[in-house]
Short mmCIF file of C-alpha atoms and ligand atoms in Angstrom, two decimals:
data_model
loop_
_atom_site.label_atom_id
_atom_site.label_comp_id
_atom_site.label_asym_id
_atom_site.label_seq_id
_atom_site.Cartn_x
_atom_site.Cartn_y
_atom_site.Cartn_z
CA UNK C 1 -18.84 -9.65 0.40
CA UNK C 2 -16.17 -8.71 -2.04
CA UNK C 3 -16.27 -4.97 -2.90
CA UNK C 4 -16.90 -4.37 -6.57
CA UNK C 5 -15.62 -1.33 -8.26
CA UNK C 6 -16.50 -0.02 -11.63
CA UNK C 7 -13.48 0.20 -13.49
CA UNK C 8 -11.23 -2.51 -14.98
CA UNK C 9 -7.98 -2.27 -13.06
CA UNK C 10 -9.57 -0.90 -9.92
CA UNK C 11 -8.55 -2.32 -6.48
CA UNK C 12 -9.74 -2.59 -3.10
CA UNK C 13 -7.28 -3.18 -0.50
CA UNK C 14 -7.77 -3.99 3.22
CA UNK C 15 -4.28 -3.81 4.99
CA UNK C 16 -5.07 -5.93 8.09
CA UNK C 17 -7.29 -8.42 6.10
CA UNK C 18 -10.74 -8.04 7.53
CA UNK C 19 -13.71 -8.46 5.29
CA UNK C 20 -14.43 -5.65 2.84
CA UNK C 21 -17.86 -5.16 4.56
CA UNK C 22 -16.00 -4.57 7.90
CA UNK C 23 -13.59 -2.25 6.50
CA UNK C 24 -16.03 -0.15 4.98
CA UNK C 25 -18.46 0.13 7.97
CA UNK C 26 -15.77 0.56 10.37
CA UNK C 27 -14.53 3.68 8.59
CA UNK C 28 -15.19 7.09 10.17
CA UNK C 29 -13.00 9.32 8.15
CA UNK C 30 -12.20 9.27 4.41
CA UNK C 31 -9.57 11.00 2.15
CA UNK C 32 -10.35 11.33 -1.44
CA UNK C 33 -7.59 12.42 -3.90
CA UNK C 34 -6.77 12.37 -7.51
CA UNK C 35 -3.49 10.62 -7.39
CA UNK C 36 -1.29 8.17 -5.38
CA UNK C 37 0.68 10.08 -2.75
CA UNK C 38 -1.72 13.04 -2.50
CA UNK C 39 -3.66 11.65 0.64
CA UNK C 40 -0.48 11.44 2.55
CA UNK C 41 0.52 15.22 1.61
CA UNK C 42 -2.96 16.48 2.25
CA UNK C 43 -4.91 14.57 4.65
CA UNK C 44 -2.24 13.33 7.27
CA UNK C 45 -4.37 15.12 9.86
CA UNK C 46 -6.96 12.48 9.45
CA UNK C 47 -4.67 9.46 8.97
CA UNK C 48 -3.02 10.25 12.39
CA UNK C 49 -6.16 10.88 14.07
CA UNK C 50 -7.27 7.31 13.41
CA UNK C 51 -3.77 5.68 13.71
CA UNK C 52 -3.63 3.11 16.51
CA UNK C 53 -7.41 3.82 17.46
CA UNK C 54 -10.02 1.09 17.58
CA UNK C 55 -13.12 3.40 17.11
CA UNK C 56 -11.64 5.44 14.33
CA UNK C 57 -10.52 4.38 10.90
CA UNK C 58 -9.32 6.25 7.69
CA UNK C 59 -10.45 5.11 4.37
CA UNK C 60 -8.16 6.03 1.39
CA UNK C 61 -9.72 6.78 -2.11
CA UNK C 62 -7.47 7.47 -4.95
CA UNK C 63 -9.58 8.33 -8.12
CA UNK C 64 -7.07 8.35 -10.83
CA UNK C 65 -4.93 5.43 -12.22
CA UNK C 66 -1.64 7.50 -12.13
CA UNK C 67 -0.89 6.64 -15.69
CA UNK C 68 0.43 10.15 -16.63
CA UNK C 69 3.16 10.47 -13.87
CA UNK C 70 6.44 11.77 -14.72
CA UNK C 71 9.19 9.20 -14.33
CA UNK C 72 13.14 9.00 -13.81
CA UNK C 73 15.96 7.23 -12.50
CA UNK C 74 15.09 3.52 -12.15
CA UNK C 75 11.57 4.23 -13.56
CA UNK C 76 12.75 6.24 -16.64
CA UNK C 77 11.78 3.30 -19.07
CA UNK C 78 8.83 2.34 -17.38
CA UNK C 79 5.50 2.21 -19.68
CA UNK C 80 2.40 3.56 -18.42
CA UNK C 81 1.31 0.24 -17.45
CA UNK C 82 4.27 -0.39 -15.32
CA UNK C 83 3.80 3.09 -13.78
CA UNK C 84 0.32 2.47 -12.86
CA UNK C 85 1.33 -0.84 -11.26
CA UNK C 86 4.39 0.66 -9.22
CA UNK C 87 2.12 3.49 -8.03
CA UNK C 88 -0.80 1.28 -7.05
CA UNK C 89 1.86 -0.67 -5.04
CA UNK C 90 3.45 2.43 -3.43
CA UNK C 91 -0.14 3.48 -2.28
CA UNK C 92 -0.74 0.20 -0.79
CA UNK C 93 2.56 0.37 0.97
CA UNK C 94 1.28 3.71 2.47
CA UNK C 95 -2.08 2.20 3.53
CA UNK C 96 -0.27 -0.32 5.54
CA UNK C 97 2.06 2.10 7.08
CA UNK C 98 -0.85 4.31 8.08
CA UNK C 99 -3.01 1.46 9.19
CA UNK C 100 -5.79 2.67 6.85
CA UNK C 101 -9.13 0.74 7.06
CA UNK C 102 -9.01 0.45 3.30
CA UNK C 103 -7.64 1.78 0.34
CA UNK C 104 -9.68 2.01 -2.82
CA UNK C 105 -8.01 2.73 -6.19
CA UNK C 106 -10.74 3.59 -8.58
CA UNK C 107 -8.35 3.68 -11.39
CA UNK C 108 -10.24 6.46 -13.65
CA UNK C 109 -8.15 8.33 -16.27
CA UNK C 110 -7.55 11.95 -15.59
CA UNK C 111 -9.73 12.90 -18.66
CA UNK C 112 -12.65 10.97 -17.02
CA UNK C 113 -12.40 12.98 -13.90
CA UNK C 114 -12.23 16.31 -15.76
CA UNK C 115 -15.29 15.22 -17.93
CA UNK C 116 -18.46 16.84 -16.26
CA UNK C 117 -20.70 14.55 -18.47
CA UNK C 118 -19.12 11.38 -16.87
CA UNK C 119 -20.95 10.79 -13.69
CA UNK C 120 -19.19 7.53 -12.83
CA UNK C 121 -16.54 8.88 -10.52
CA UNK C 122 -19.17 10.88 -8.57
CA UNK C 123 -21.50 7.73 -8.47
CA UNK C 124 -18.77 5.69 -7.16
CA UNK C 125 -17.77 8.07 -4.33
CA UNK C 126 -21.43 8.42 -3.43
CA UNK C 127 -21.63 4.55 -3.19
CA UNK C 128 -18.54 4.31 -0.99
CA UNK C 129 -19.77 7.29 1.22
CA UNK C 130 -23.13 5.60 1.60
CA UNK C 131 -21.24 2.30 2.83
CA UNK C 132 -18.76 3.96 5.23
CA UNK C 133 -21.02 7.14 6.39
CA UNK C 134 -17.76 8.92 7.27
CA UNK C 135 -18.44 11.90 9.68
CA UNK C 136 -15.52 13.69 7.97
CA UNK C 137 -14.16 13.87 4.37
CA UNK C 138 -10.61 15.45 3.33
CA UNK C 139 -10.29 16.18 -0.22
CA UNK C 140 -8.37 18.89 -2.57
CA UNK C 141 -9.20 22.52 -2.10
CA UNK C 142 -10.97 24.56 -4.72
CA UNK C 143 -8.17 26.87 -5.31
CA UNK C 144 -5.69 23.91 -6.13
CA UNK C 145 -3.91 24.66 -9.59
CA UNK C 146 -4.08 20.97 -10.93
CA UNK C 147 -7.20 20.44 -13.01
CA UNK C 148 -7.62 16.85 -12.10
CA UNK C 149 -7.66 17.74 -8.21
CA UNK C 150 -10.26 20.26 -8.82
CA UNK C 151 -12.30 17.80 -10.90
CA UNK C 152 -11.99 15.42 -7.80
CA UNK C 153 -13.23 18.05 -5.45
CA UNK C 154 -16.49 18.77 -7.62
CA UNK C 155 -17.17 15.07 -7.73
CA UNK C 156 -16.82 14.85 -3.97
CA UNK C 157 -19.02 17.77 -3.20
CA UNK C 158 -21.53 16.32 -5.76
CA UNK C 159 -21.61 12.96 -4.14
CA UNK C 160 -22.04 14.42 -0.85
CA UNK C 161 -25.04 16.73 -2.00
CA UNK C 162 -26.61 13.58 -3.52
CA UNK C 163 -26.40 11.60 0.04
CA UNK C 164 -29.56 11.81 2.21
CA UNK C 165 -29.18 14.82 4.76
CA UNK C 166 -28.89 12.26 7.68
CA UNK C 167 -25.60 10.60 6.44
CA UNK C 168 -23.92 13.50 4.97
CA UNK C 169 -20.58 13.91 6.47
CA UNK C 170 -20.50 16.67 9.31
CA UNK C 171 -17.28 18.08 7.95
CA UNK C 172 -15.82 18.16 4.46
CA UNK C 173 -12.38 19.95 4.14
CA UNK C 174 -10.35 20.89 1.09
CA UNK C 175 -6.76 20.48 1.70
CA UNK C 176 -3.27 21.54 0.45
CA UNK C 177 -1.28 19.84 -2.49
CA UNK C 178 -0.79 21.99 -5.56
CA UNK C 179 -1.46 25.30 -3.78
CA UNK C 180 -0.99 26.24 -0.02
CA UNK C 181 -3.89 27.84 1.77
CA UNK C 182 -1.78 30.07 3.68
CA UNK C 183 -3.23 33.03 1.64
CA UNK C 184 -6.73 32.58 3.15
CA UNK C 185 -7.61 34.98 6.11
CA UNK C 186 -6.75 33.44 9.29
CA UNK C 187 -10.49 33.23 10.14
CA UNK C 188 -11.17 31.23 6.97
CA UNK C 189 -8.61 28.58 7.63
CA UNK C 190 -9.54 25.14 9.13
CA UNK C 191 -6.28 24.63 11.16
CA UNK C 192 -5.10 21.00 11.00
CA UNK C 193 -2.66 20.17 13.76
CA UNK C 194 -0.17 17.71 12.33
CA UNK C 195 2.49 17.68 15.02
CA UNK C 196 2.20 14.15 16.38
CA UNK C 197 4.20 11.27 14.69
CA UNK C 198 6.53 13.09 12.49
CA UNK C 199 8.30 9.82 12.00
CA UNK C 200 5.16 8.39 10.40
CA UNK C 201 4.79 11.31 8.17
CA UNK C 202 8.34 10.86 6.84
CA UNK C 203 7.58 7.06 6.46
CA UNK C 204 4.12 7.82 4.73
CA UNK C 205 5.73 10.22 2.17
CA UNK C 206 8.92 8.15 1.76
CA UNK C 207 7.10 5.09 0.37
CA UNK C 208 6.23 6.98 -3.06
CA UNK C 209 9.74 6.43 -4.44
CA UNK C 210 8.59 6.78 -8.06
CA UNK C 211 7.41 10.32 -7.32
CA UNK C 212 10.38 11.36 -5.45
CA UNK C 213 12.71 9.90 -8.00
CA UNK C 214 10.83 11.80 -10.43
CA UNK C 215 12.98 14.73 -9.45
CA UNK C 216 10.53 16.14 -6.84
CA UNK C 217 11.34 15.89 -3.15
CA UNK C 218 7.68 15.81 -2.14
CA UNK C 219 8.69 14.09 1.17
CA UNK C 220 10.84 17.12 2.31
CA UNK C 221 8.69 19.77 0.96
CA UNK C 222 5.58 18.56 2.46
CA UNK C 223 7.05 18.40 5.90
CA UNK C 224 8.92 21.74 5.28
CA UNK C 225 5.33 23.30 4.47
CA UNK C 226 3.74 22.01 7.65
CA UNK C 227 6.68 23.38 9.51
CA UNK C 228 6.65 26.73 7.85
CA UNK C 229 2.76 27.20 8.35
CA UNK C 230 3.19 26.32 12.17
CA UNK C 231 5.80 29.05 12.51
CA UNK C 232 4.21 31.73 10.44
CA UNK C 233 0.51 31.12 11.34
CA UNK C 234 0.79 33.46 14.19
CA UNK C 235 2.90 36.37 14.16
CA UNK C 236 2.75 36.82 17.92
CA UNK C 237 3.77 34.28 20.60
CA UNK C 238 5.45 31.07 20.48
CA UNK C 239 4.61 28.13 18.30
CA UNK C 240 1.86 25.79 19.87
CA UNK C 241 2.01 23.26 17.04
CA UNK C 242 5.05 22.42 15.33
CA UNK C 243 3.40 21.18 12.19
CA UNK C 244 0.34 22.45 10.49
CA UNK C 245 -1.87 22.08 7.45
CA UNK C 246 -4.53 24.26 6.27
CA UNK C 247 -8.04 23.34 4.99
CA UNK C 248 -10.79 25.36 3.15
CA UNK C 249 -14.12 24.33 4.59
CA UNK C 250 -16.32 22.91 1.84
CA UNK C 251 -19.17 21.91 4.18
CA UNK C 252 -21.46 24.85 3.26
CA UNK C 253 -21.37 23.73 -0.19
CA UNK C 254 -22.39 20.14 0.88
CA UNK C 255 -25.11 21.28 2.75
CA UNK C 256 -26.56 23.65 0.32
CA UNK C 257 -26.77 22.26 -3.29
CA UNK C 258 -27.99 25.58 -4.56
CA UNK C 259 -24.84 27.36 -3.31
CA UNK C 260 -22.60 28.24 -6.40
CA UNK C 261 -18.99 26.66 -6.17
CA UNK C 262 -17.70 29.78 -8.05
CA UNK C 263 -19.38 32.23 -5.65
CA UNK C 264 -18.27 30.24 -2.64
CA UNK C 265 -14.51 30.45 -3.71
CA UNK C 266 -14.83 34.14 -4.63
CA UNK C 267 -15.73 34.73 -1.03
CA UNK C 268 -12.51 33.58 0.11
CA UNK C 269 -10.62 35.79 -2.39
CA UNK C 270 -12.69 38.84 -1.62
CA UNK C 271 -12.10 38.45 2.07
CA UNK C 272 -8.42 38.18 1.39
CA UNK C 273 -8.30 41.13 -0.77
CA UNK C 274 -10.38 43.16 1.91
CA UNK C 275 -7.95 42.28 4.57
CA UNK C 276 -4.91 43.30 2.57
CA UNK C 277 -6.54 46.41 1.34
CA UNK C 278 -7.59 47.51 4.92
CA UNK C 279 -4.23 46.99 6.17
CA UNK C 280 -2.47 49.13 3.52
CA UNK C 281 -5.09 51.93 4.08
CA UNK C 282 -4.67 51.78 7.94
CA UNK C 283 -0.96 52.69 7.55
CA UNK C 284 -1.68 55.56 5.04
CA UNK C 285 -1.45 53.74 1.63
CA UNK C 286 -3.85 54.39 -1.22
ZN1 ZN I 301 -2.25 14.88 -7.49
#
């Protein structure tokens, strides 16, 4: 069986060359992101949990084609066509280094992802989830400040909601790219220990040369964020983990299709406000 994706230009890459069918069915955990390199920034926890295992496999899904990326240095004169090609190549390099089960490049435009009337991305994600039946999904968090990222999160939630309850993932976590989740109250955080294999983290971020060359040191910033989170997570005691990422639990939204996304996110903001306010009050502020 060869995996057929909907969009012209889409790709389904299996780093170790097993059949598409086997790659889909062995997958236990999926990361779904908007752009090439987001997976390595936000879902390293899942990548490393599966790395080198025979019974756990990470499936990577990139929803957009990467056409709008900024470009500089040797990529300065690249057309959108060339940029899409180089970004797909970089993502496949990461899939190889990280030993992903597969790397799906769905190749949608950003505008397609942000159009609520276009159900194609949701339908295609649902199809991939049905074939892989992952127990856990990593995607963007709902407080991310990039519209396309939030569009992908909504598509993931909707796709999971449409799955029969018995094959829905048990955990769906919204993770950090264009906003840290350090602001959430500690009890709201899904704490993701990213301490192992720091060398691989550097390698996985390092292959995205076209993005780092665009003037942004995502490689250093991402590892710096993980280190800062580990140090500042607990104000008392010594660091247990050296590198942490945080996640927002989206599972309740998946399990209850009636639950409003807006109301759910407001709950996180309200709990943060209550905590800050209570502390100021405790020490006499008003
Ligand atoms: Zn992105």
